[in-house]
Tab-separated table of C-alpha atoms and ligand atoms in Angstrom:
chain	number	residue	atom	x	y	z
X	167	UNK	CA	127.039	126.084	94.911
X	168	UNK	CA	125.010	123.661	96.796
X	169	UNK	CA	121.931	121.771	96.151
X	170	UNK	CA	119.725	120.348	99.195
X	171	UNK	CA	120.558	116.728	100.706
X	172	UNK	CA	116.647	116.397	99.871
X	173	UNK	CA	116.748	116.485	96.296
X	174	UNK	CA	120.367	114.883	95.753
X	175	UNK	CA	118.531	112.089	97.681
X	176	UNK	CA	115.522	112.168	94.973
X	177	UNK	CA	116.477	109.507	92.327
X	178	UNK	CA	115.068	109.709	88.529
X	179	UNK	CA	111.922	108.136	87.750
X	180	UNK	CA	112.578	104.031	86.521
X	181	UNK	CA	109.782	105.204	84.059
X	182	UNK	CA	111.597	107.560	82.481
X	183	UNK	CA	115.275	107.058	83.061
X	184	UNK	CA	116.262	105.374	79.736
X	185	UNK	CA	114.779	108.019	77.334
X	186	UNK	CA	118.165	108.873	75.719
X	187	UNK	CA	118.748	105.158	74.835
X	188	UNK	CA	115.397	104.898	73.234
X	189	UNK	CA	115.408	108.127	71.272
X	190	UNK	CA	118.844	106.717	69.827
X	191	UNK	CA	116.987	103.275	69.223
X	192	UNK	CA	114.238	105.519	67.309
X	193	UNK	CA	116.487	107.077	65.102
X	194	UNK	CA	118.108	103.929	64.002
X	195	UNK	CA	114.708	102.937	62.718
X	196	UNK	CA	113.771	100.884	65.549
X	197	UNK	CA	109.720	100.806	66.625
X	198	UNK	CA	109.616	100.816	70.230
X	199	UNK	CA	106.268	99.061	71.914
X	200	UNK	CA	106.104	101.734	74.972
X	201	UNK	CA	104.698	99.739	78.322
X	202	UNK	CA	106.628	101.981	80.755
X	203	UNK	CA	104.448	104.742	81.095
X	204	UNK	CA	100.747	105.302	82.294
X	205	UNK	CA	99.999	107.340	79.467
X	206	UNK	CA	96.594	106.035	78.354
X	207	UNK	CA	96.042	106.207	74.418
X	208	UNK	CA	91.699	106.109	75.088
X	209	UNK	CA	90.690	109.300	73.552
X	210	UNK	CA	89.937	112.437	75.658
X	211	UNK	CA	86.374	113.000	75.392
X	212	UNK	CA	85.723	115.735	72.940
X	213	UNK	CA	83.963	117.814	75.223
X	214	UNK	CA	86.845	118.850	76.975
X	215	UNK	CA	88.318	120.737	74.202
X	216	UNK	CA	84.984	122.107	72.724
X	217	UNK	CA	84.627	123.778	76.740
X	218	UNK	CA	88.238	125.130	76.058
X	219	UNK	CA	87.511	126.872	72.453
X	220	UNK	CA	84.393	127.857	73.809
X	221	UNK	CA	85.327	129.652	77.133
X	222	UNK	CA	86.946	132.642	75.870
X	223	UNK	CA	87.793	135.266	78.704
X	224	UNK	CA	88.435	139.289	77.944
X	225	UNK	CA	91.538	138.326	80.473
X	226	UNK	CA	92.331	134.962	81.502
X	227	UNK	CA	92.709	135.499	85.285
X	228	UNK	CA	93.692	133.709	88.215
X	229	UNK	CA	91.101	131.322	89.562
X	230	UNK	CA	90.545	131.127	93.313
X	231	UNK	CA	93.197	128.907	95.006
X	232	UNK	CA	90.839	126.124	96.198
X	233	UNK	CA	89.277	125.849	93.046
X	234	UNK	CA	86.630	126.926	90.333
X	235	UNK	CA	83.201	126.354	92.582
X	236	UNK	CA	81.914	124.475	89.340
X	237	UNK	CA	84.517	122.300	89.014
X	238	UNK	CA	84.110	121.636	92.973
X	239	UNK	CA	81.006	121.071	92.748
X	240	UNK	CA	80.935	118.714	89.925
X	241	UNK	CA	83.240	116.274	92.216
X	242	UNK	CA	81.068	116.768	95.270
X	243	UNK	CA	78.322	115.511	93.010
X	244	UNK	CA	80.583	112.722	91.697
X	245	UNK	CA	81.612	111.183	95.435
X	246	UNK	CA	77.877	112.266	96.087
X	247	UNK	CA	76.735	109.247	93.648
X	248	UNK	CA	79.932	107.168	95.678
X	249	UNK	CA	77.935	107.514	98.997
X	250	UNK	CA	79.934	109.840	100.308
X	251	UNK	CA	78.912	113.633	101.586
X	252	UNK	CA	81.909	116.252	100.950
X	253	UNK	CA	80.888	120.260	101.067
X	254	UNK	CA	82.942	122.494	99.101
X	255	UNK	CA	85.251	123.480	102.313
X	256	UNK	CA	86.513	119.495	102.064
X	257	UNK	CA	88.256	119.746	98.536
X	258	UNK	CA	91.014	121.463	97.115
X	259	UNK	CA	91.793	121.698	93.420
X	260	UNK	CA	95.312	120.986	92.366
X	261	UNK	CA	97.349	120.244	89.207
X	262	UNK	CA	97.097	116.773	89.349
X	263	UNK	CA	97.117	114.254	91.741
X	264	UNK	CA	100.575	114.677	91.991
X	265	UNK	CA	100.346	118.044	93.573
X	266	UNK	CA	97.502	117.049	95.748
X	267	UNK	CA	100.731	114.366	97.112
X	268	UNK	CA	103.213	116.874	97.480
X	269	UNK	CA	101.110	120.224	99.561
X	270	UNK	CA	100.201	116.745	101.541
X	271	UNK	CA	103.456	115.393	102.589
X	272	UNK	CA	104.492	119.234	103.481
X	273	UNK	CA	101.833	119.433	105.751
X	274	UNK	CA	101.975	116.557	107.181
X	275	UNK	CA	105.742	115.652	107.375
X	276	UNK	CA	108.636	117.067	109.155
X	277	UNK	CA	112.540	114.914	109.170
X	278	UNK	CA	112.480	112.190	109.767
X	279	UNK	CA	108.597	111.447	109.435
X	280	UNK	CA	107.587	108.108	108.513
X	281	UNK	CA	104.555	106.620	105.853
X	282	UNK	CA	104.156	103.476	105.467
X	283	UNK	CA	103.432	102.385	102.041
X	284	UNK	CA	102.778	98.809	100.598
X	285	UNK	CA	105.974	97.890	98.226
X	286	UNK	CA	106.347	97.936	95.226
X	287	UNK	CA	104.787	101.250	95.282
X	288	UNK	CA	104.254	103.880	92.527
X	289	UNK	CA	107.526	105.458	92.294
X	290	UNK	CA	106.772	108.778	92.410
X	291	UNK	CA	105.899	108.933	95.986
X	292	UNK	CA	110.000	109.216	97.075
X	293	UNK	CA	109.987	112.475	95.321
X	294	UNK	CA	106.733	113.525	97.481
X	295	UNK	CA	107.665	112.271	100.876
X	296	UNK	CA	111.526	112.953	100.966
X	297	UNK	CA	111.668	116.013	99.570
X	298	UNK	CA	108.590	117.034	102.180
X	299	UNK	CA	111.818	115.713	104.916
X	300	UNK	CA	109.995	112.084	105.415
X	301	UNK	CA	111.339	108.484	104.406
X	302	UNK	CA	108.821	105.376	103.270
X	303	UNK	CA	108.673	102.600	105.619
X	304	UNK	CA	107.495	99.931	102.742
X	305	UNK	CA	105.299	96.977	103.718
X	306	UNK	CA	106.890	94.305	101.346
X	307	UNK	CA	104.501	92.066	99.878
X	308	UNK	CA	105.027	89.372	97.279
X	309	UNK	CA	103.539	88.312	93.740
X	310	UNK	CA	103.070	84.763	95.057
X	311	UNK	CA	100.636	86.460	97.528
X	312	UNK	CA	99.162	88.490	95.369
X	313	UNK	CA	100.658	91.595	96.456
X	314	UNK	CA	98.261	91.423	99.775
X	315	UNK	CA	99.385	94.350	102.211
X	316	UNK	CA	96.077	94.640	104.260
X	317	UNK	CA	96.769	93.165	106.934
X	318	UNK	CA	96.660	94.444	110.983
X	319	UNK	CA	99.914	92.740	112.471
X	320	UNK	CA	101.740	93.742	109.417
X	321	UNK	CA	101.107	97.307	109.314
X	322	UNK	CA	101.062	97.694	113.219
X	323	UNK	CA	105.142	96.199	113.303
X	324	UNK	CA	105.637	98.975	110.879
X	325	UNK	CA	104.630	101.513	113.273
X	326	UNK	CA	106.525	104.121	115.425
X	327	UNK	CA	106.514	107.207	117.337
X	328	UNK	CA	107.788	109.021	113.894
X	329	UNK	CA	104.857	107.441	111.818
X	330	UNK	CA	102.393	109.595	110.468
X	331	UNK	CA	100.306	107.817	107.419
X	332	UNK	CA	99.789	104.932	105.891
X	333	UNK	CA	99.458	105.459	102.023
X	334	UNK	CA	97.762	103.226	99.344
X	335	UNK	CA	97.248	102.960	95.845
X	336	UNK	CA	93.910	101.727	95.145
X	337	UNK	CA	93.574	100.339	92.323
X	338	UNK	CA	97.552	99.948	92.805
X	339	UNK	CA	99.605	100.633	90.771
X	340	UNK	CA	101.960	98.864	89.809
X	341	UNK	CA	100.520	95.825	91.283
X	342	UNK	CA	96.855	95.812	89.832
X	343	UNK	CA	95.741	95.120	93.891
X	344	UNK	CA	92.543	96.074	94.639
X	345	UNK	CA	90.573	96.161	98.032
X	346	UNK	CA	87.742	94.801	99.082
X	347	UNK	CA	85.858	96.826	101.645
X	348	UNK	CA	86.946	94.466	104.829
X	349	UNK	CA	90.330	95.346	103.752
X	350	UNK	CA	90.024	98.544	103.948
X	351	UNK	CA	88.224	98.271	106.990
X	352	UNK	CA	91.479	96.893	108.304
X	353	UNK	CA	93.469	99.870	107.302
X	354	UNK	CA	91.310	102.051	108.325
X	355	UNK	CA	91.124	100.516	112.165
X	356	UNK	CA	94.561	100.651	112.209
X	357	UNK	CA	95.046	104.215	111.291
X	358	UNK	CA	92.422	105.251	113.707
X	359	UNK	CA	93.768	103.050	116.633
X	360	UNK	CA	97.201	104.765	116.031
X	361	UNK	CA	95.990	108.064	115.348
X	362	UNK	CA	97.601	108.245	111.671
X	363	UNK	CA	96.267	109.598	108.432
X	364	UNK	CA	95.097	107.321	105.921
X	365	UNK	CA	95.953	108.644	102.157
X	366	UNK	CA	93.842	106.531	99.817
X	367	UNK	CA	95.199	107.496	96.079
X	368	UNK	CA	92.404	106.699	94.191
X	369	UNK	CA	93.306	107.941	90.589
X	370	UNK	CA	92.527	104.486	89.191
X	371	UNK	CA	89.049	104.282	91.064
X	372	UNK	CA	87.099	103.501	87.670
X	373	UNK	CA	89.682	100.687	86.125
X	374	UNK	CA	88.060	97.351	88.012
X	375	UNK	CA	87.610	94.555	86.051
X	376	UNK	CA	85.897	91.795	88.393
X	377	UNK	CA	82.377	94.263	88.452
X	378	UNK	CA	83.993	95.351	91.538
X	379	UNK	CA	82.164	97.982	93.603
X	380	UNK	CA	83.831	101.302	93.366
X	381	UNK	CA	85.001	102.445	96.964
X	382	UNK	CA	87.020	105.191	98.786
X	383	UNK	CA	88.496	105.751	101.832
X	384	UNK	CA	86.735	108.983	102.209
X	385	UNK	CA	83.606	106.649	102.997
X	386	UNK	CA	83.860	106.006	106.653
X	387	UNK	CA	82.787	108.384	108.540
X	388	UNK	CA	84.422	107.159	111.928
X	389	UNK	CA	87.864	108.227	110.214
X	390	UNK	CA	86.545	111.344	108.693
X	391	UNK	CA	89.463	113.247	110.606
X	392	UNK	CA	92.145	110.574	109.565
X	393	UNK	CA	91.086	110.261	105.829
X	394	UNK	CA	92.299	111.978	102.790
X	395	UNK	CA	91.831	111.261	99.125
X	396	UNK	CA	94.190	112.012	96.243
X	397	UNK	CA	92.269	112.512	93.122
X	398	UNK	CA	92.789	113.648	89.598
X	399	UNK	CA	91.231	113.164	86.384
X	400	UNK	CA	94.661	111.981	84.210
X	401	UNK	CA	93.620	108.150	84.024
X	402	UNK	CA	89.831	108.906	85.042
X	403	UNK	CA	89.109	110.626	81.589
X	404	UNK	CA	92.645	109.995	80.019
X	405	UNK	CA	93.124	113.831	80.527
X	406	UNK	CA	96.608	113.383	81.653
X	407	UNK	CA	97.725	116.962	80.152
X	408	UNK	CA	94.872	118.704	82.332
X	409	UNK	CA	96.707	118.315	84.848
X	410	UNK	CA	93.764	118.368	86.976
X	411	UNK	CA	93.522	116.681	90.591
X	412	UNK	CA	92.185	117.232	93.774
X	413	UNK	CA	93.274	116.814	97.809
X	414	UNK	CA	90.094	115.726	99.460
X	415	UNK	CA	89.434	115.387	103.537
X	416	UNK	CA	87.289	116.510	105.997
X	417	UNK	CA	90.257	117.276	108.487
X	418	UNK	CA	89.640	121.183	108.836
X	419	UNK	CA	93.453	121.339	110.302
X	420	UNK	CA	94.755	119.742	107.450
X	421	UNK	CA	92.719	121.505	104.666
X	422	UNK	CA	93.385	125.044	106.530
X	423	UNK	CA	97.093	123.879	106.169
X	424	UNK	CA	97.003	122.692	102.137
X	425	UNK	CA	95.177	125.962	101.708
X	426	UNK	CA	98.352	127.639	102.520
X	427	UNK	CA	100.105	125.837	99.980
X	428	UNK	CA	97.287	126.628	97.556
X	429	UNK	CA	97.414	130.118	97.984
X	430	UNK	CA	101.421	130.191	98.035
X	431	UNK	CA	100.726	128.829	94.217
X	432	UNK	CA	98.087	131.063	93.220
X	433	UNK	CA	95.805	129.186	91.097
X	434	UNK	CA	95.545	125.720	89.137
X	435	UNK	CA	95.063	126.336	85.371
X	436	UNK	CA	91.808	128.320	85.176
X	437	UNK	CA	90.893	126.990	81.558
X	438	UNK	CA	91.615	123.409	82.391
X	439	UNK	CA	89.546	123.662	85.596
X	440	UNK	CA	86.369	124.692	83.467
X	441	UNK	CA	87.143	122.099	80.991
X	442	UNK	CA	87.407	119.536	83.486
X	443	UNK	CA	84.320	120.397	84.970
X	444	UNK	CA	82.513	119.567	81.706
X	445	UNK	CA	83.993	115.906	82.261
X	446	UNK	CA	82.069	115.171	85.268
X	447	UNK	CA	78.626	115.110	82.943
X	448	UNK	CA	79.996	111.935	80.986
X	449	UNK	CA	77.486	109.421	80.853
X	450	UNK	CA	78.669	105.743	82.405
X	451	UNK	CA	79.384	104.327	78.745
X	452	UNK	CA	81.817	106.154	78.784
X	453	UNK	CA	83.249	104.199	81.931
X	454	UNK	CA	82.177	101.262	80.706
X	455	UNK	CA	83.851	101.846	77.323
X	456	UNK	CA	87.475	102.061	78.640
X	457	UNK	CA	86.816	99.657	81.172
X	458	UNK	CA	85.960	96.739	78.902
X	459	UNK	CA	88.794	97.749	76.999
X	460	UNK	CA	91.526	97.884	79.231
X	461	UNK	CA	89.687	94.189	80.335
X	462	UNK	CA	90.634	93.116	77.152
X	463	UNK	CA	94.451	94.481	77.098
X	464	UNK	CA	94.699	93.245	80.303
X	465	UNK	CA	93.340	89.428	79.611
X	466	UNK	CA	95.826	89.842	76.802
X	467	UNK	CA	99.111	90.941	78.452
X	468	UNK	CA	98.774	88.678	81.342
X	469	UNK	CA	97.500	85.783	79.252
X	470	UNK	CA	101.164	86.031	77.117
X	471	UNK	CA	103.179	86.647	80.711
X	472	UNK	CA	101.852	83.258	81.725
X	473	UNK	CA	102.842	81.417	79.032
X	474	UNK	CA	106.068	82.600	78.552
X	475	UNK	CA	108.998	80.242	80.536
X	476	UNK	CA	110.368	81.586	84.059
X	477	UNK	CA	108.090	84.291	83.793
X	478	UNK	CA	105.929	84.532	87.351
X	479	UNK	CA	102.906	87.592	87.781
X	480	UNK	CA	99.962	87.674	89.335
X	481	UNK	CA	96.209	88.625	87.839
X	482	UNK	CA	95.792	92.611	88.214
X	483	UNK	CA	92.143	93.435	89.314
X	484	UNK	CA	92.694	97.097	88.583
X	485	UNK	CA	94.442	100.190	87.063
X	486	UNK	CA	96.563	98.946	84.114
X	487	UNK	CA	99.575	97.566	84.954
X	488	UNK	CA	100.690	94.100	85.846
X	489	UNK	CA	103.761	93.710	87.863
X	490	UNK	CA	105.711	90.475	86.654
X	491	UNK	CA	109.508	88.428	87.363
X	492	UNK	CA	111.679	87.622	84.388
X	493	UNK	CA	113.918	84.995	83.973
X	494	UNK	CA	117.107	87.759	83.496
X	495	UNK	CA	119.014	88.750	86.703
X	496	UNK	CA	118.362	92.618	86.220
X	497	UNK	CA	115.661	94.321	84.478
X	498	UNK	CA	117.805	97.220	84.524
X	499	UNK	CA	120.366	96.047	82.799
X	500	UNK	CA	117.965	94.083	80.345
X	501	UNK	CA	116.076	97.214	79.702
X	502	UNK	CA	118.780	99.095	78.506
X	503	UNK	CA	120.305	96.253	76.093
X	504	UNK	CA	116.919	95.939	74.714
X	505	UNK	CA	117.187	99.341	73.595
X	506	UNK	CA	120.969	99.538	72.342
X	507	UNK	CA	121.596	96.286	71.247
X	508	UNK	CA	118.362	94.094	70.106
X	509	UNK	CA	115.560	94.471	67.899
X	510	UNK	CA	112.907	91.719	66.805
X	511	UNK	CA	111.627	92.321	62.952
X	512	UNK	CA	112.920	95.848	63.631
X	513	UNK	CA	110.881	96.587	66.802
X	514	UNK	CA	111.827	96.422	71.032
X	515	UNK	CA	110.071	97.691	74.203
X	516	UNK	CA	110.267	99.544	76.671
X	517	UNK	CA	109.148	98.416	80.130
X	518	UNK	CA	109.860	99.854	83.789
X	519	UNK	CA	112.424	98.072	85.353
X	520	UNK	CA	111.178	96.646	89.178
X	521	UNK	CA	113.287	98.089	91.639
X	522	UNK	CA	112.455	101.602	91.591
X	523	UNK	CA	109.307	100.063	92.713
X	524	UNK	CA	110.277	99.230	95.440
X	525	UNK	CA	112.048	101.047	98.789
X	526	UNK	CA	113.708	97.808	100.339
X	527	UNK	CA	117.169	97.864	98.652
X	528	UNK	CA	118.033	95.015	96.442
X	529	UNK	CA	114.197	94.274	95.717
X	530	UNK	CA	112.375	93.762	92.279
X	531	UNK	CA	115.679	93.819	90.705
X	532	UNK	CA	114.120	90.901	88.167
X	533	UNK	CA	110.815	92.366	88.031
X	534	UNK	CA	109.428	95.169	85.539
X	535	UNK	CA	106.077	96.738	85.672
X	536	UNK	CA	104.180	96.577	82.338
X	537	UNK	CA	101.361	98.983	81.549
X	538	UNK	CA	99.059	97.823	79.439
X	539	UNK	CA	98.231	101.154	77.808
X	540	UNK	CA	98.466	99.858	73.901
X	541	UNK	CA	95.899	97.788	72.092
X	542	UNK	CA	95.570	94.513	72.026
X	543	UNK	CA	97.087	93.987	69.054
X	544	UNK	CA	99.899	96.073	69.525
X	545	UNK	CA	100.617	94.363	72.790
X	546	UNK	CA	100.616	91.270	71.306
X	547	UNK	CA	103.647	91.839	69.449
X	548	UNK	CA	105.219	93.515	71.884
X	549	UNK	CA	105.094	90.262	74.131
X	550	UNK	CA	106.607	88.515	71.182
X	551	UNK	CA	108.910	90.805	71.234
X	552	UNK	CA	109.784	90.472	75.054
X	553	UNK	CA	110.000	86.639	74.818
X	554	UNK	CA	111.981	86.861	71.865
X	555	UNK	CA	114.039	89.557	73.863
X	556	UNK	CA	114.365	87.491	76.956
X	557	UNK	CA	115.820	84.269	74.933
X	558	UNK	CA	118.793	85.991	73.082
X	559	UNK	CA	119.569	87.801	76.214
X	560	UNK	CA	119.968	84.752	78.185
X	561	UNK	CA	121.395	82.972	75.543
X	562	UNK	CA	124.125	86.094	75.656
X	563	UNK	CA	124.360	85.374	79.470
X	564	UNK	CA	125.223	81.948	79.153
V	184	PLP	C1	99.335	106.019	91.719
V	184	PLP	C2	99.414	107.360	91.081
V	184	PLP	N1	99.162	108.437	91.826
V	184	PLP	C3	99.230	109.663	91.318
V	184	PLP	C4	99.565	109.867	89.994
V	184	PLP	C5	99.649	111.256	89.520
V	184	PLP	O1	98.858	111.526	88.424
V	184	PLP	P1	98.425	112.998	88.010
V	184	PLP	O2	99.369	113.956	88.625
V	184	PLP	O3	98.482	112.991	86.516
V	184	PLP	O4	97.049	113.148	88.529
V	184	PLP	C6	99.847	108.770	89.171
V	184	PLP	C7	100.259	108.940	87.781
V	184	PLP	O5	100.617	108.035	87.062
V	184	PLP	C8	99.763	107.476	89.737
V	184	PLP	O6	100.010	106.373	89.023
C-alpha cells in the first residue's frame, strides 16, 4: 500500500521527536527539566471547569459548524476592546489554532503554492502548508539581528507568481520577536501591493513584556480583504486541552471557503466551546498575573543563557521562548546524549533542537529553542544543568 508524497514529506515535530529516549531516562530515575514544549503550567482558571460540570445537556449534540453564537460573540467583544470591528459572519470556531492553520492552507493553497514565513518558524506550520500541496519560502533572519524579518526589500525578493501569503508569528515563537505597529505596517503594504494574504498568528497576543501595546493584523482596515487571524485560547488562558481556536477575516471568499471545511467536520467540541466562552469574562489580573510571571521566567532563563560561555541569544519581547546558539556542533545530537547518557545530581533537560525551526537546510543546527514554561526556580536548575551538560559534552568531543 501507498501513503501520499504529502505526508511522507511531513517530518516529526523537533518538539516531540525524542520522547522514547526520555521516557527511558525517566525510568532510570532521571528528573527531566522539560523546556521543549509550550505547555504552560499557569493554572486554567477555575471557571472553565465549573461551566463544564455545570452545563449538563439531555443529549450532547453537535454545535453549529461556525461556532456556538456565545462563544462568537464573546471574541467579537474581545477584538471589540482591541479596536477592531468583526460581526459574527467574520469568525469561525475551530479546535485550536492549529485547525484554524490547516482549513486555511486548504483553501488557500494548491502545488506548488508558496508562503513566505520568517525562519526559524514554529514548526508546525510544514505539516499545515505541505500537506495543503504548498512549500515555505523562509525569510532567514539572524539572532545577532534580533530575529528582524519586517522588512520591504526582503520580503518583496521572496516573492513570485506562486506566492500566496506571508505568515507571522506574533509574538513569535520561537524567537520571542514582537512587532511594533510600523512593522506591521510594512507587512501589511507589502501584502496589499502584491495582492497576498497576510496570516497574523496571534496565539501569544497577551505574553508582552516591554508594556507593549497589544495589536493585530486584523486592525487595518485597508487590508480587510488580505487579513486573517489565527486565534485560540491554548496559551491565552493556558487551556491548551480545549482545544479551542478560531480563523478570523473579513474576506467573504475565504470564510465561505473555511466554512466548507467546517461543515465537512461537523462541529468543534460543543462543551469546550461553552466553557471557553466563560473565559472571555476574566478580569485583566488575570493577564497581568501570567504576564508578570512569565517576565520573571523569562529575565531568569535569558539572564543564565548570557552568562554561560559560547552561548549567543537574543532578549525575547514576547510569547515564552527564547531561541539561543550553543557551543556543541548539533543540538540534535546533544539532545539525545543528554537524555541517554548524562545526568547532573540525577536530573537533565529536554530542549528543542534548532533546525526543525528552520526551512533553509543545514540551519539552526547549533541552536535549540527553550520555553520558559517552568518556574523560576525550577529553571534555574535546569540551566545548571545545561551548562553543566554542555561542558562534559564538549569535554567528550575533544
Ligand atoms: C505559533 C503557534 N501557532 C499555533 C499553535 C497552535 O496552538 P493550538 O492549536 O493549541 O491553538 C501553537 C502552539 O504551540 C503555536 O505555538
Amino acid at each position: 500500500m501507498k501513503f501520499s508524497e504529502r505526508i511522507n514529506c511531513c517530518s516529526q515535530s523537533p518538539m516531540r521527536k525524542f520522547h522514547s529516549d526520555a521516557e527511558l531516562a525517566k525510568s532510570r530515575g532521571i528528573k527531566i527539566y522539560q523546556l521543549n514544549i509550550g505547555q504552560p503550567d499557569i493554572l486554567t482558571p477555575q471557571s472553565y471547569f465549573e461551566v463544564i460540570c455545570n452545563s449538563i445537556q439531555p443529549t450532547l449534540a453537535y454545535a453549529p459548524s461556525p461556532g456556538i453564537p456565545a462563544l462568537v460573540s464573546k471574541m467579537i467583544r474581545y477584538y471589540k476592546e482591541l479596536g477592531v470591528d468583526y460581526t459574527p459572519d467574520d469568525v469561525l470556531i475551530t479546535a485550536g489554532g492549529s485547525e484554524a492553520l490547516s482549513i486555511l492552507m486548504n483553501c488557500i493553497l494548491d502545488p506548488g503554492s508558496e508562503v513566505i514565513i520568517p525562519e526559524p518558524f514554529y514548526p508546525n506550520y510544514h505539516a499545515f502548508i505541505e500537506t495543503a500541496g504548498g512549500v515555505i519560502r523562509p525569510l532567514s533572519t539572524k539572532v545577532e539581528e534580533g530575529y528582524a524579518y519586517a522588512d520591504k526589500d526582503k520580503l518583496e525578493t521572496l516573492i513570485n507568481p506562486n506566492t500566496r501569503a506571508i505568515l507571522f508569528t506574533n509574538p513569535g515563537n520561537p524567537t520571542g520577536v514582537v512587532l511594533s505597529e510600523p512593522q506591521m505596517r510594512v507587512i501589511a503594504d507589502v501584502a496589499k501591493e502584491h495582492g497576498l494574504f497576510v496570516i497574523g498568528d496571534e496565539v501569544y497576543r497577551e505574553f508582552v513584556y516591554g508594556g507593549e501595546q497589544l495589536l493585530t493584523i486584523g486592525m487595518y482596515e485597508d487590508i480587510a480583504e488580505n487579513a486573517v487571524v489565527i486565534d485560540s485560547v491554548s496559551k491565552r488562558f493556558s487551556a491548551c486541552g480545549a482545544r479551542i481556536g478560531a480563523l478570523i477575516t473579513k474576506n467573504k471568499e475565504l470564510r465561505k471557503n473555511a466554512l466548507k471545511l467546517c461543515q465537512s467536520r461537523l462541529s468543534v467540541a460543543t462543551q469546550n466551546q461553552i466553557a471557553a466562552a466563560a473565559l472571555y469574562d476574566l478580569k485583566q489580573d488575570y493577564f497581568s498575573d501570567a504576564r508578570n510571571e512569565y517576565k520573571l521566567r523569562r529575565d531568569t532563563i535569558y539572564r543564565r543563557l548570557l552568562a554561560m560561555s559560547g552561548v549567543v541569544c537574543s532578549e525575547p519581547k514576547g510569547a515564552f521562548y527564547v531561541m539561543a546558539k550553543l557551543p556543541v556542533d548539533n543540538t540534535d545530537t546533544f539532545q539525545k546524549w543528554l537524555l541517554t547518557d548524562f545526568q547532573f545530581n540525577g536530573a537533565t533537560i529536554m530542549v528543542a533542537p534548532g533546525a526543525g525551526f528552520y526551512a533553509t537546510p543545514g540551519m539552526g543546527m547549533d541552536e535549540v529553542r527553550l520555553a520558559y514554561v517552568l518556574c523560576v526556580e525550577e529553571i534555574e536548575t535546569a540551566m545548571d544543568v545545561l551548562e553543566a551538560g554542555m561542558k562534559v559534552y564538549n569535554q567528550n568531543q575533544n
